[in-house]
mmCIF file of N, CA and C in Angstrom:
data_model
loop_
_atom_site.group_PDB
_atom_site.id
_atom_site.type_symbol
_atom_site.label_atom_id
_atom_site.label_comp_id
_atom_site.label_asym_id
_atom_site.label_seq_id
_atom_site.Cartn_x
_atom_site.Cartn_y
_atom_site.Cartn_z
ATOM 1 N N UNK A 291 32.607 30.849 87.026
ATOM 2 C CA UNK A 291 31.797 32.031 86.775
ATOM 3 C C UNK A 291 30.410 31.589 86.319
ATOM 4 N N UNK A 292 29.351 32.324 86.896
ATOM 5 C CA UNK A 292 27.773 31.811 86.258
ATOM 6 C C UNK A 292 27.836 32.703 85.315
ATOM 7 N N UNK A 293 26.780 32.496 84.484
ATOM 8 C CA UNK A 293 25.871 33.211 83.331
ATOM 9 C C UNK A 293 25.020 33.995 83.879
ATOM 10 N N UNK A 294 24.883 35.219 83.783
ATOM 11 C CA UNK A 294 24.055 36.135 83.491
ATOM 12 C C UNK A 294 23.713 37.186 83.246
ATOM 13 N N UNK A 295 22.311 36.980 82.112
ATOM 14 C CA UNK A 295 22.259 38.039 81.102
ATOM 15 C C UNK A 295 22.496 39.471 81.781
ATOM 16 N N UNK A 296 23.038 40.252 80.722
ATOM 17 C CA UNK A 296 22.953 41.258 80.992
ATOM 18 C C UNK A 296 22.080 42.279 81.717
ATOM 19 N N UNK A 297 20.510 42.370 81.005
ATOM 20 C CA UNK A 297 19.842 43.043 81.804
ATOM 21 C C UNK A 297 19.291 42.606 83.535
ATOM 22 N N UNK A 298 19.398 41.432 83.442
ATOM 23 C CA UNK A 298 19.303 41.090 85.001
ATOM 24 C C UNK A 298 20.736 41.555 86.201
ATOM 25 N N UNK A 299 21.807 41.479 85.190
ATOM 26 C CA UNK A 299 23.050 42.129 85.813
ATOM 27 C C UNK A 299 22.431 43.539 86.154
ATOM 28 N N UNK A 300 22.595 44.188 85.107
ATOM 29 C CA UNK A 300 22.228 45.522 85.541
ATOM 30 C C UNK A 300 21.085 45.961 86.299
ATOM 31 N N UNK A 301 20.254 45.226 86.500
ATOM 32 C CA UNK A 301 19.259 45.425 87.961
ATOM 33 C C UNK A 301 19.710 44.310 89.439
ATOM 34 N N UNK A 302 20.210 44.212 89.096
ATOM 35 C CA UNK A 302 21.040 43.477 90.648
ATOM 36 C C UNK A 302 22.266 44.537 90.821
ATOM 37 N N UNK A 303 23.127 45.552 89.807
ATOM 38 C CA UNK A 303 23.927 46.303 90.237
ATOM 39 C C UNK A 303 23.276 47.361 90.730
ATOM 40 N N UNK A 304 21.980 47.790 90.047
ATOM 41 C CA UNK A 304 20.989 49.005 90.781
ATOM 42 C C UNK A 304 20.607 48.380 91.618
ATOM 43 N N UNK A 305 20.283 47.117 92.558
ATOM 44 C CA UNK A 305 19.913 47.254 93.870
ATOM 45 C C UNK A 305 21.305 47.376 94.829
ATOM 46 N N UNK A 306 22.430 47.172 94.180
ATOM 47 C CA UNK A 306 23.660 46.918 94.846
ATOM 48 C C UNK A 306 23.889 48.639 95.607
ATOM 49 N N UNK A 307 23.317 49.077 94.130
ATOM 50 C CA UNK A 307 24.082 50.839 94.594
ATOM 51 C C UNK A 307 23.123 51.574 95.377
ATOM 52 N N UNK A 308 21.381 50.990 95.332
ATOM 53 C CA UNK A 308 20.408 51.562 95.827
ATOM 54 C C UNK A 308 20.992 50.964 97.791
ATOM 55 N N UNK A 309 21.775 50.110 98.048
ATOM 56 C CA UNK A 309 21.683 49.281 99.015
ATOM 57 C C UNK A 309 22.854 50.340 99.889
ATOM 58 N N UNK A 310 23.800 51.308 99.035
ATOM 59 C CA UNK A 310 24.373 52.355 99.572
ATOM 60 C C UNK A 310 24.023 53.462 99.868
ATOM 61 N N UNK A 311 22.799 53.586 99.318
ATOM 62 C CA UNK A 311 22.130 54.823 99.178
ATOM 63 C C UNK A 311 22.874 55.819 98.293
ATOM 64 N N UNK A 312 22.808 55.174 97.016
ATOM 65 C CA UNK A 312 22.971 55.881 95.545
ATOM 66 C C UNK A 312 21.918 56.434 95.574
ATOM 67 N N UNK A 313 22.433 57.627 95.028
ATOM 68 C CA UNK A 313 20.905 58.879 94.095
ATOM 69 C C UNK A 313 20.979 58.918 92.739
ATOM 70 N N UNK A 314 19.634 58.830 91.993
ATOM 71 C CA UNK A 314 19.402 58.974 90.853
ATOM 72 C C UNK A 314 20.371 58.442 90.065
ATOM 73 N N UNK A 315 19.637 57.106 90.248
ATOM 74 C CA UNK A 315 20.162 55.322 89.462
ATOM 75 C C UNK A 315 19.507 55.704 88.245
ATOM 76 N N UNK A 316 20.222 55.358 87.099
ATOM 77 C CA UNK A 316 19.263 54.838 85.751
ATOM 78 C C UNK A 316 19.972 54.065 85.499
ATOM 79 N N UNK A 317 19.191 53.306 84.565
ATOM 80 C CA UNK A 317 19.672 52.158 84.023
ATOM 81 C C UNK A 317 19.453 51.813 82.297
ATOM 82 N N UNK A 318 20.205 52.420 81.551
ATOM 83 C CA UNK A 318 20.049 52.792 80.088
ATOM 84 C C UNK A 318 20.260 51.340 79.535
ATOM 85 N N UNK A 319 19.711 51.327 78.452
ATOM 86 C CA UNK A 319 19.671 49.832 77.658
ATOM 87 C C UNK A 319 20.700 50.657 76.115
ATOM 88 N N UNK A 320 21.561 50.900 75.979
ATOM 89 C CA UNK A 320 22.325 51.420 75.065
ATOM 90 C C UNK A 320 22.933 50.043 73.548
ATOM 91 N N UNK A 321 21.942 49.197 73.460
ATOM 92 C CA UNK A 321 22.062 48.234 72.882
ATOM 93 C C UNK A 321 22.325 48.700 71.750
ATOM 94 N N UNK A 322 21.263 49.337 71.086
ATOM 95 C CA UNK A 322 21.371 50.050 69.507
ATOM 96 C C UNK A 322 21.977 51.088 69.023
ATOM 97 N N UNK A 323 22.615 51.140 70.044
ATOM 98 C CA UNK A 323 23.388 52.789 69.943
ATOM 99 C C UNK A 323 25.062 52.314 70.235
ATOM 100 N N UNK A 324 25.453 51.493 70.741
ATOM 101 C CA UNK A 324 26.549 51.399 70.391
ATOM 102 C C UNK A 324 27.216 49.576 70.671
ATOM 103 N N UNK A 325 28.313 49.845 70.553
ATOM 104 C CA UNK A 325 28.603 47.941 70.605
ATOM 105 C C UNK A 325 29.628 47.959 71.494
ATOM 106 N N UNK A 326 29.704 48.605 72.460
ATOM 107 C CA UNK A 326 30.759 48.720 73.624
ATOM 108 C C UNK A 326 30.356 48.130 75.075
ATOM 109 N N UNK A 327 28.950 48.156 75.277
ATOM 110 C CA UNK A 327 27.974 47.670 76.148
ATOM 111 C C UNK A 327 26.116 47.496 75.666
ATOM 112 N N UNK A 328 25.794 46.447 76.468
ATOM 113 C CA UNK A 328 24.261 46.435 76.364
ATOM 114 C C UNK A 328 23.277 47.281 77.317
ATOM 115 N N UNK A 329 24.122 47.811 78.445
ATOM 116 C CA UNK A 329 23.512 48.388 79.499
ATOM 117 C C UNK A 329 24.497 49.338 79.721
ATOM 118 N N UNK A 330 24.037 50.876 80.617
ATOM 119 C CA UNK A 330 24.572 51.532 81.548
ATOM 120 C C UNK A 330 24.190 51.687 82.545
ATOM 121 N N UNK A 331 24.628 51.564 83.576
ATOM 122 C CA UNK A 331 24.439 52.027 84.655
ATOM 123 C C UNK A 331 24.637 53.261 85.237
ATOM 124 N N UNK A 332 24.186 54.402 86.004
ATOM 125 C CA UNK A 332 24.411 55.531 86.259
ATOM 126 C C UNK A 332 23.867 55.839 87.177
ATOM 127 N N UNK A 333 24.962 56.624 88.177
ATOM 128 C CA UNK A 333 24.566 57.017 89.666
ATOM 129 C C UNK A 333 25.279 57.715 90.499
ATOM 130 N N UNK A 334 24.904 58.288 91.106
ATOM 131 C CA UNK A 334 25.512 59.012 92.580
ATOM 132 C C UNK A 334 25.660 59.480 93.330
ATOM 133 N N UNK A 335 26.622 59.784 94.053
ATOM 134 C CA UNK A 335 26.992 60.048 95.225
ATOM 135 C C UNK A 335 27.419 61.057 95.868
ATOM 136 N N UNK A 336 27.172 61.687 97.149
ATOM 137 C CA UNK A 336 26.991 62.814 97.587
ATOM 138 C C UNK A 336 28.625 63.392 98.146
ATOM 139 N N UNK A 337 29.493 62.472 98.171
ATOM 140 C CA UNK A 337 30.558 62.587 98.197
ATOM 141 C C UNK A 337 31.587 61.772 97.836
ATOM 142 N N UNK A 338 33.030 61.530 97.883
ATOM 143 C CA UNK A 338 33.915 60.905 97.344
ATOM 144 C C UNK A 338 33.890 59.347 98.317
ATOM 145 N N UNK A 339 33.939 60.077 99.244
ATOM 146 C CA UNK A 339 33.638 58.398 100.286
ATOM 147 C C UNK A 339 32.626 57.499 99.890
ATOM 148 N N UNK A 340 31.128 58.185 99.866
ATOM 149 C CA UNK A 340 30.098 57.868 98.827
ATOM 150 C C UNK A 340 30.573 56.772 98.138
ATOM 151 N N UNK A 341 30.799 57.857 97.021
ATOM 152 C CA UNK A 341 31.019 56.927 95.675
ATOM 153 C C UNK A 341 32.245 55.608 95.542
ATOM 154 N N UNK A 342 32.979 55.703 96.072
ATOM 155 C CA UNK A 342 34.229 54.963 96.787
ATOM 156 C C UNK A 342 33.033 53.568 97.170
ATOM 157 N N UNK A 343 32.217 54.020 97.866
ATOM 158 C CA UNK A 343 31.370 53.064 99.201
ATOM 159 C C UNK A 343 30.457 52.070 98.021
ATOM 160 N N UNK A 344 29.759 53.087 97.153
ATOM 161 C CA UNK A 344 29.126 52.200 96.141
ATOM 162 C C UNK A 344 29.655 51.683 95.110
ATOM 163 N N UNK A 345 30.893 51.965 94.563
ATOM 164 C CA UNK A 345 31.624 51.308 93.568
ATOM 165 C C UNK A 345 32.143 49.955 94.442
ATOM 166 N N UNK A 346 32.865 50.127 95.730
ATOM 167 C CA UNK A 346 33.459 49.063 96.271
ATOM 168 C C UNK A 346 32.287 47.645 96.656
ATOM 169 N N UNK A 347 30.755 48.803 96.602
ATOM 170 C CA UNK A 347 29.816 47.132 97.107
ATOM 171 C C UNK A 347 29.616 46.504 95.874
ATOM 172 N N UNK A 348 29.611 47.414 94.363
ATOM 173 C CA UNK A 348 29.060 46.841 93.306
ATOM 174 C C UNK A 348 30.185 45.982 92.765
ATOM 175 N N UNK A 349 31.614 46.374 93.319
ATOM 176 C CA UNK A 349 32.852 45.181 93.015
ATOM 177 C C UNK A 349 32.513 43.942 94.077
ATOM 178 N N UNK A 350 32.473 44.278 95.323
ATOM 179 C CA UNK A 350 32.167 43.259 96.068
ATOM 180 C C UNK A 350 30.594 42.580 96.029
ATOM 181 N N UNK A 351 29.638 42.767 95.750
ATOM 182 C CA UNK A 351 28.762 41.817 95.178
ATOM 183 C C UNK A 351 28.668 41.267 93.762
ATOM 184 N N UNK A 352 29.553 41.894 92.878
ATOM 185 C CA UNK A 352 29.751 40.724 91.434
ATOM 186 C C UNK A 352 30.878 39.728 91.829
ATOM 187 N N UNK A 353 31.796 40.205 92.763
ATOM 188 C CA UNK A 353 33.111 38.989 92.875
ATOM 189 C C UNK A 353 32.210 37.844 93.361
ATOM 190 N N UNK A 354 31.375 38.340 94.103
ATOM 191 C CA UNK A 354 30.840 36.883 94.688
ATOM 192 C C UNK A 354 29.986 36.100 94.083
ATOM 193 N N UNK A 355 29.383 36.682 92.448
ATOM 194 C CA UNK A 355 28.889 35.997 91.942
ATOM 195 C C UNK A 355 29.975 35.358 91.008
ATOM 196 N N UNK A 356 31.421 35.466 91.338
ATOM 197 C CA UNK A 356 32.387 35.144 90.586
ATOM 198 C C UNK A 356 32.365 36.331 88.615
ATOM 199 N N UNK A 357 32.118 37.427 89.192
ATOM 200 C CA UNK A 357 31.843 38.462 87.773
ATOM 201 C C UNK A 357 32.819 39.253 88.487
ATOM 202 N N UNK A 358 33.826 39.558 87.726
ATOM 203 C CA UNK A 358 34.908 40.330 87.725
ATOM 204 C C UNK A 358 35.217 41.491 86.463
ATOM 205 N N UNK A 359 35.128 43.119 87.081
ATOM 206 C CA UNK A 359 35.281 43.587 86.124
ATOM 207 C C UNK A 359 36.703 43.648 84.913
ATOM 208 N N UNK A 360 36.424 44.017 83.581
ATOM 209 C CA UNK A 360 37.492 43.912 82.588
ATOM 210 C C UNK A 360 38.269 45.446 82.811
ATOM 211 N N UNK A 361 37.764 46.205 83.352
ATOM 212 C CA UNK A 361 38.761 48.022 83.798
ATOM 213 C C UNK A 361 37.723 48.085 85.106
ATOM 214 N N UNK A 362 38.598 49.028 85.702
ATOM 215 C CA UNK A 362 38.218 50.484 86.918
ATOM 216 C C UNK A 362 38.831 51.596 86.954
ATOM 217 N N UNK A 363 37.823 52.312 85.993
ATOM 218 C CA UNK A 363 38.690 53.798 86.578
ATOM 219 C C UNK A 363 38.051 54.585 87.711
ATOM 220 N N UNK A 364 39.283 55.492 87.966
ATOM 221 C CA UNK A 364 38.772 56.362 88.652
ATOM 222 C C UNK A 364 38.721 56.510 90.500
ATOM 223 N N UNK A 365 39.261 55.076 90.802
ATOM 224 C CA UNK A 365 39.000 55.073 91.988
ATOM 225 C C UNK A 365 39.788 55.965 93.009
ATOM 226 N N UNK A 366 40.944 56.145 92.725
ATOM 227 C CA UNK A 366 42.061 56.965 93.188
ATOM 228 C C UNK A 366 41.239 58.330 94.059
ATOM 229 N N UNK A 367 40.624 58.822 92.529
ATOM 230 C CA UNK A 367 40.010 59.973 93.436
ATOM 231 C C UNK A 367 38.377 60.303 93.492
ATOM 232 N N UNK A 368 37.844 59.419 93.396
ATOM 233 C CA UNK A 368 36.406 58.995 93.707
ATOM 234 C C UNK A 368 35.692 60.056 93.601
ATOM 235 N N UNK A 369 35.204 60.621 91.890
ATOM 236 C CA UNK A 369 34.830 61.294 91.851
ATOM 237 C C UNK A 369 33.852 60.933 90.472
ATOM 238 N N UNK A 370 34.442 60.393 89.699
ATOM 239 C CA UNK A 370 33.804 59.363 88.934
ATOM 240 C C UNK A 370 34.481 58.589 88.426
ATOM 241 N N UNK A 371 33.823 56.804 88.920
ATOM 242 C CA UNK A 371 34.225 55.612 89.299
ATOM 243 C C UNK A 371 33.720 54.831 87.606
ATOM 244 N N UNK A 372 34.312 53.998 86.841
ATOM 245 C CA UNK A 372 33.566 53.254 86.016
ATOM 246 C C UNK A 372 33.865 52.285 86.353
ATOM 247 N N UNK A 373 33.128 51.338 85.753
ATOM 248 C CA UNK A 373 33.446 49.735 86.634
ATOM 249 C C UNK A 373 32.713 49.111 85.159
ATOM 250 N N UNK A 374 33.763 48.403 84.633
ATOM 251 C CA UNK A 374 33.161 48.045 82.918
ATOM 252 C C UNK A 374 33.088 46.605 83.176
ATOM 253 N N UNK A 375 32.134 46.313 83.622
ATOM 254 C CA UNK A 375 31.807 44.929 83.151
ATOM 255 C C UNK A 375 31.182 44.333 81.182
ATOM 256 N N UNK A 376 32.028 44.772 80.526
ATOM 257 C CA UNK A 376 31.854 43.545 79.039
ATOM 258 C C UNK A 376 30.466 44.387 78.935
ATOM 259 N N UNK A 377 29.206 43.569 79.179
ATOM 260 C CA UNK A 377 28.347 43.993 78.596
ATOM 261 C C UNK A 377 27.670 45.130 79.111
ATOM 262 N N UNK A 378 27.978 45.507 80.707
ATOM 263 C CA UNK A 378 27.442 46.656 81.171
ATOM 264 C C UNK A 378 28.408 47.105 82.086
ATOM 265 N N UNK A 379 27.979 48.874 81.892
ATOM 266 C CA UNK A 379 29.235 49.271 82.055
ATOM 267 C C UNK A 379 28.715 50.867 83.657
ATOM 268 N N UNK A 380 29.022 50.413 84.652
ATOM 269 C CA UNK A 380 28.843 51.437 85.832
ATOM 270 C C UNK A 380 29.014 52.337 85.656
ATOM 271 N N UNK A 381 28.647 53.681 85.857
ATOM 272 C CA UNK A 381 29.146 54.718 86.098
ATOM 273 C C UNK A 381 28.306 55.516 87.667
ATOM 274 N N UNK A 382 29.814 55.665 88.722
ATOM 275 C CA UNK A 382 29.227 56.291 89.673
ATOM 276 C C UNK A 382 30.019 57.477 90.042
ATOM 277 N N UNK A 383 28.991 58.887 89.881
ATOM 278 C CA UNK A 383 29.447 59.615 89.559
ATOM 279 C C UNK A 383 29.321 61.216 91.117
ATOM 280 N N UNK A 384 30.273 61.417 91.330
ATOM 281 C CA UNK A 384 29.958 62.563 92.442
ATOM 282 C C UNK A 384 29.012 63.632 91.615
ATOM 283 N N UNK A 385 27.667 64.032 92.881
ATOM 284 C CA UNK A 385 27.005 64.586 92.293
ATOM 285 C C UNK A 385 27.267 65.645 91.440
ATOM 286 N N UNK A 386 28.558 66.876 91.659
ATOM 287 C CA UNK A 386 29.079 67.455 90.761
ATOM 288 C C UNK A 386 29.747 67.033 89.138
ATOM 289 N N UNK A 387 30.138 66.132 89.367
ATOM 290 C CA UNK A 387 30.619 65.522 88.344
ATOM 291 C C UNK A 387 29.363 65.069 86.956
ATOM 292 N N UNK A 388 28.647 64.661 87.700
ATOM 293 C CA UNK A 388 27.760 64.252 86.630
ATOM 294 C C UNK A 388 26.542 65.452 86.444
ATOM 295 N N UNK A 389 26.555 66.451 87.145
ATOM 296 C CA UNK A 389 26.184 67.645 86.377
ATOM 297 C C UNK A 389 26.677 68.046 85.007
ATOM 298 N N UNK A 390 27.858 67.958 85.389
ATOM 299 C CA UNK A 390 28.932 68.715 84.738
ATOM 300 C C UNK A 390 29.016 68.039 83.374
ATOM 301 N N UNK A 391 29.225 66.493 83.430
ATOM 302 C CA UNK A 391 29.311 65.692 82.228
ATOM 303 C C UNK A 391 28.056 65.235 81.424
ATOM 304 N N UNK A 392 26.883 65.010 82.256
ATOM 305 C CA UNK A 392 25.457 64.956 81.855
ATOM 306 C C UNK A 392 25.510 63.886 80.638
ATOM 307 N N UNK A 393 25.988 62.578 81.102
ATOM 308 C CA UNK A 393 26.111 61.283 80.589
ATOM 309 C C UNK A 393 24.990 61.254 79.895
ATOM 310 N N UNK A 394 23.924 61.257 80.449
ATOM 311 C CA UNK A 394 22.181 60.774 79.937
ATOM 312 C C UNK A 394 21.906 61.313 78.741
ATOM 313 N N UNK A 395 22.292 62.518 78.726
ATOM 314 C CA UNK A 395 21.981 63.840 77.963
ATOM 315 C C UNK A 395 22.393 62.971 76.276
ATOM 316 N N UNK A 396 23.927 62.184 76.455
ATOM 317 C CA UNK A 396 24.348 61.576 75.427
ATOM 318 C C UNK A 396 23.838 60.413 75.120
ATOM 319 N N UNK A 397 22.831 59.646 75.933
ATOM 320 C CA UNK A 397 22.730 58.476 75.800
ATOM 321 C C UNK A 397 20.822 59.204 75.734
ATOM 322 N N UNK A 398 20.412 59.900 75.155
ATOM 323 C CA UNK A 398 19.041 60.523 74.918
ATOM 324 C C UNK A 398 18.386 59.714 74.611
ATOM 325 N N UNK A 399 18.242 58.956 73.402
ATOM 326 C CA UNK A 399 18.038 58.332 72.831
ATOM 327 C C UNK A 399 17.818 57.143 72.985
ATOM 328 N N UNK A 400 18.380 56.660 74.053
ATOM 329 C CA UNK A 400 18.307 55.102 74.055
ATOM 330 C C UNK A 400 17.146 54.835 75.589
ATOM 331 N N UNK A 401 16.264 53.531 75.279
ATOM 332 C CA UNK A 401 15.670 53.515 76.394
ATOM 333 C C UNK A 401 15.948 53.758 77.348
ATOM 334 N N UNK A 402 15.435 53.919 79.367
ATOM 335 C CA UNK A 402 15.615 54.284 80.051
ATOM 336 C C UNK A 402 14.781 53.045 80.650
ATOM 337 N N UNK A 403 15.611 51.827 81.204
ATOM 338 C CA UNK A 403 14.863 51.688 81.939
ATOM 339 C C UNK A 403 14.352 51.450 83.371
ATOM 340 N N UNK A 404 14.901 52.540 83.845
ATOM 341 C CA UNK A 404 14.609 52.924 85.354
ATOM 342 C C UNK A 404 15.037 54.346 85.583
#
């Protein structure tokens, strides 16, 4: 397995999901706000296949950097996918879904950076 930092992870997973044509990527730095992750990721998809499509490239381009996530939920019914990598943690979310839950809304506070 290589090293690398976190925030460079989390902008190689936003080009991973931009490379599916994910909508409205952010990329939260949730460092000071909690000790569960250093980054979030957040995004999605216009349907379940979608999101299925970008969770499966953002698993298949960390395996190959030998980065394997520690959970996956959600995939069953691809509606919202997490993919917890340790220090940063995916969330790809069907566009309904993340109306509905309005992740950001909770993470207000913490930089944004993208």
């Amino acid at each position: 397995m290589i090293f690398i930092n976190p925030e460079e992870f989390a902008k190689k997973i936003e080009a991973w999901i931009e490379a599916k044509n994910g909508d409205e990527i952010e990329v939260i730095n949730v460092t000071e706000m909690t000790t569960i992750a250093n980054y979030f990721v957040i995004a999605s998809g216009n349907s379940e296949r979608q999101v299925k499509a970008i969770a499966d490239n953002v698993e298949y381009e960390a395996k190959e950097l030998e980065i394997f996530p520690k959970n996956i939920e959600g995939q069953r019914e691809g509606r919202w996918i997490l993919l917890d990598y340790y220090d940063v943690i995916v969330h790809i979310f069907h566009t309904e879904e993340r109306q509905l839950y309005n992740l950001e809304k909770l993470w207000k506070n913490s930089p944004v950076t993208r």
